[in-house]
Amino acid sequence: MYPVFETIKILNNEVFHLEHHIERMKKTSKDLLYKEINFPLLKTDIEKHCQQGLQKCRVFYNKDKYSIESNPYTKRDIRKLILVHDNEVEYRYKYTDRACFLRHTNRLRFTDDILLIKNNRLTDTSYSNIVLWNGTEWHTPLHPLFHGIKRAILLKRGVIKEHDILFSDINTYK
């Protein structure tokens, strides 16, 4: 019904980076659904879900309609990353079908996640882009599975830099 979704941060009634999310939704719908979405009430509907505290708002959508859910957000306490080599994994768009990750994460504890390595290059975890410290600069993979909003903003601001991070380079980072 809804093949793709956006996850939007809301903190104390403030919606973060909504214009970036809407732009990505338009690009995704044009690329995948062959029609650029036009949801004139989306901003208003998202704002109706605003509450005090930190919220995780999800907008599930197709080319004709959308559904919004919002819940209090609790940060996962990831204590262990498990390196997973998968040269077939694809996640260019934020699909609701996350089978490409679930096949690797379905037996993990809640405090564990995977760090995917594709074609000998670090990419992402199962739910976020990564940033690594080399002692001087913050690097993010040149070839992530998914180009996240926060990643794009940090790149534009010059806070992080794209770098081709090979699996063999992992020990040079913290």
CSV table of C-alpha atoms in Angstrom, one decimal:
chain,number,residue,atom,x,y,z
A,1,MET,CA,0.0,0.0,0.0
A,2,TYR,CA,2.8,2.5,1.0
A,3,PRO,CA,6.0,1.4,-0.6
A,4,VAL,CA,8.2,4.2,0.9
A,5,PHE,CA,8.3,6.4,4.0
A,6,GLU,CA,10.1,9.4,5.5
A,7,THR,CA,11.2,9.6,9.2
A,8,ILE,CA,11.1,13.1,10.5
A,9,LYS,CA,12.4,14.4,13.9
A,10,ILE,CA,10.0,16.5,15.9
A,11,LEU,CA,11.2,18.1,19.2
A,12,ASN,CA,9.0,20.2,21.4
A,13,ASN,CA,6.6,21.0,18.5
A,14,GLU,CA,9.4,21.9,16.1
A,15,VAL,CA,9.6,19.8,12.8
A,16,PHE,CA,13.2,19.4,11.7
A,17,HIS,CA,14.3,19.8,8.1
A,18,LEU,CA,10.8,19.4,6.7
A,19,GLU,CA,11.7,21.0,3.4
A,20,HIS,CA,14.5,18.5,2.8
A,21,HIS,CA,12.2,15.6,3.6
A,22,ILE,CA,9.5,16.9,1.2
A,23,GLU,CA,12.1,17.3,-1.5
A,24,ARG,CA,13.3,13.8,-1.0
A,25,MET,CA,9.7,12.5,-1.1
A,26,LYS,CA,9.1,14.3,-4.4
A,27,LYS,CA,12.3,12.8,-5.9
A,28,THR,CA,11.5,9.4,-4.6
A,29,SER,CA,8.0,9.4,-5.9
A,30,LYS,CA,9.1,10.7,-9.3
A,31,ASP,CA,11.8,8.0,-9.6
A,32,LEU,CA,9.9,5.1,-8.1
A,33,LEU,CA,6.2,5.9,-8.6
A,34,TYR,CA,6.6,7.8,-11.9
A,35,LYS,CA,4.6,10.8,-10.5
A,36,GLU,CA,5.9,13.6,-8.3
A,37,ILE,CA,3.8,13.8,-5.2
A,38,ASN,CA,1.7,16.9,-4.5
A,39,PHE,CA,0.4,16.8,-0.9
A,40,PRO,CA,-0.6,20.4,-0.2
A,41,LEU,CA,-1.7,19.6,3.4
A,42,LEU,CA,1.3,17.4,4.4
A,43,LYS,CA,3.0,20.2,6.4
A,44,THR,CA,-0.2,21.0,8.3
A,45,ASP,CA,-0.9,17.3,8.9
A,46,ILE,CA,2.6,16.7,10.2
A,47,GLU,CA,2.4,19.7,12.5
A,48,LYS,CA,-0.8,18.2,14.0
A,49,HIS,CA,1.3,15.4,15.3
A,50,CYS,CA,3.7,17.7,17.1
A,51,GLN,CA,4.0,17.2,20.9
A,52,GLN,CA,6.3,18.1,23.7
A,53,GLY,CA,9.4,16.0,23.9
A,54,LEU,CA,11.2,14.1,21.1
A,55,GLN,CA,9.0,12.5,18.5
A,56,LYS,CA,9.7,10.2,15.6
A,57,CYS,CA,7.2,11.0,12.9
A,58,ARG,CA,6.8,8.6,10.0
A,59,VAL,CA,5.1,9.6,6.7
A,60,PHE,CA,4.2,6.5,4.7
A,61,TYR,CA,3.2,7.4,1.1
A,62,ASN,CA,2.5,6.4,-2.4
A,63,LYS,CA,1.8,8.5,-5.4
A,64,ASP,CA,-1.8,9.4,-4.3
A,65,LYS,CA,-2.0,9.4,-0.5
A,66,TYR,CA,-0.1,9.3,2.7
A,67,SER,CA,-0.4,8.1,6.3
A,68,ILE,CA,1.3,9.7,9.3
A,69,GLU,CA,2.3,8.1,12.6
A,70,SER,CA,4.1,9.7,15.4
A,71,ASN,CA,5.6,8.2,18.6
A,72,PRO,CA,7.9,9.3,21.4
A,73,TYR,CA,11.4,8.5,20.3
A,74,THR,CA,13.8,6.6,22.5
A,75,LYS,CA,17.4,6.4,21.3
A,76,ARG,CA,18.7,2.8,20.9
A,77,ASP,CA,21.7,2.0,23.1
A,78,ILE,CA,23.8,0.2,20.5
A,79,ARG,CA,26.7,-1.5,22.2
A,80,LYS,CA,27.9,-3.8,19.5
A,81,LEU,CA,28.2,-3.4,15.7
A,82,ILE,CA,28.5,-6.6,13.7
A,83,LEU,CA,30.3,-6.4,10.4
A,84,VAL,CA,28.3,-7.9,7.6
A,85,HIS,CA,29.6,-8.3,4.0
A,86,ASP,CA,26.7,-8.2,1.5
A,87,ASN,CA,27.5,-7.2,-2.1
A,88,GLU,CA,23.9,-7.5,-3.1
A,89,VAL,CA,22.3,-5.2,-0.6
A,90,GLU,CA,20.4,-2.2,-2.1
A,91,TYR,CA,18.6,0.6,-0.3
A,92,ARG,CA,18.6,3.7,-2.5
A,93,TYR,CA,15.2,4.8,-1.3
A,94,LYS,CA,13.5,4.6,2.1
A,95,TYR,CA,11.5,1.5,1.4
A,96,THR,CA,8.9,0.1,3.9
A,97,ASP,CA,10.2,-3.3,2.8
A,98,ARG,CA,13.4,-3.6,4.8
A,99,ALA,CA,14.0,-7.3,4.1
A,100,CYS,CA,17.6,-6.4,2.9
A,101,PHE,CA,18.4,-5.5,6.5
A,102,LEU,CA,16.1,-7.9,8.4
A,103,ARG,CA,17.9,-11.0,6.9
A,104,HIS,CA,20.9,-9.8,8.8
A,105,THR,CA,19.3,-8.3,11.9
A,106,ASN,CA,16.5,-10.6,12.8
A,107,ARG,CA,18.5,-12.6,15.3
A,108,LEU,CA,20.3,-9.7,16.9
A,109,ARG,CA,19.7,-8.3,20.4
A,110,PHE,CA,18.2,-4.8,20.6
A,111,THR,CA,21.6,-3.5,21.7
A,112,ASP,CA,23.3,-4.8,18.5
A,113,ASP,CA,23.3,-3.6,14.9
A,114,ILE,CA,25.1,-4.3,11.7
A,115,LEU,CA,27.6,-2.3,9.8
A,116,LEU,CA,27.2,-3.2,6.2
A,117,ILE,CA,30.2,-3.7,3.9
A,118,LYS,CA,29.4,-3.8,0.2
A,119,ASN,CA,32.1,-4.4,-2.4
A,120,ASN,CA,34.8,-4.1,0.3
A,121,ARG,CA,33.5,-0.6,1.3
A,122,LEU,CA,31.8,0.5,4.5
A,123,THR,CA,28.3,1.8,3.8
A,124,ASP,CA,25.7,2.2,6.6
A,125,THR,CA,24.1,0.5,9.6
A,126,SER,CA,20.7,-1.0,9.3
A,127,TYR,CA,19.0,2.3,10.2
A,128,SER,CA,21.6,5.1,9.8
A,129,ASN,CA,24.4,6.6,7.9
A,130,ILE,CA,27.8,6.4,9.6
A,131,VAL,CA,30.5,9.0,10.4
A,132,LEU,CA,33.9,8.0,11.6
A,133,TRP,CA,36.7,10.0,13.2
A,134,ASN,CA,40.3,9.5,11.9
A,135,GLY,CA,41.9,11.7,14.6
A,136,THR,CA,41.6,14.9,12.5
A,137,GLU,CA,38.4,14.8,10.5
A,138,TRP,CA,35.0,13.2,10.4
A,139,HIS,CA,34.5,10.9,7.4
A,140,THR,CA,31.3,9.4,5.9
A,141,PRO,CA,31.4,6.7,3.2
A,142,LEU,CA,31.5,8.0,-0.4
A,143,HIS,CA,29.1,5.2,-1.3
A,144,PRO,CA,26.4,4.9,1.3
A,145,LEU,CA,23.4,2.7,0.7
A,146,PHE,CA,21.1,5.6,1.5
A,147,HIS,CA,21.8,9.3,1.3
A,148,GLY,CA,20.3,10.6,4.6
A,149,ILE,CA,19.1,14.1,5.2
A,150,LYS,CA,21.4,14.8,8.2
A,151,ARG,CA,24.3,13.4,6.3
A,152,ALA,CA,23.6,15.8,3.4
A,153,ILE,CA,23.3,18.8,5.8
A,154,LEU,CA,26.6,18.0,7.6
A,155,LEU,CA,28.4,17.5,4.2
A,156,LYS,CA,27.1,20.9,3.0
A,157,ARG,CA,28.2,22.6,6.2
A,158,GLY,CA,31.7,21.0,5.9
A,159,VAL,CA,31.4,19.3,9.3
A,160,ILE,CA,32.0,15.9,7.6
A,161,LYS,CA,33.7,14.8,4.4
A,162,GLU,CA,33.0,12.0,2.0
A,163,HIS,CA,35.7,9.4,1.9
A,164,ASP,CA,36.1,6.1,0.2
A,165,ILE,CA,36.4,3.9,3.3
A,166,LEU,CA,37.6,0.4,2.6
A,167,PHE,CA,37.0,-2.5,5.0
A,168,SER,CA,40.8,-2.7,5.4
A,169,ASP,CA,40.8,1.0,6.6
A,170,ILE,CA,38.4,0.4,9.5
A,171,ASN,CA,41.1,0.2,12.2
A,172,THR,CA,42.4,3.7,11.2
A,173,TYR,CA,39.1,5.1,12.6
A,174,LYS,CA,37.6,5.6,16.0
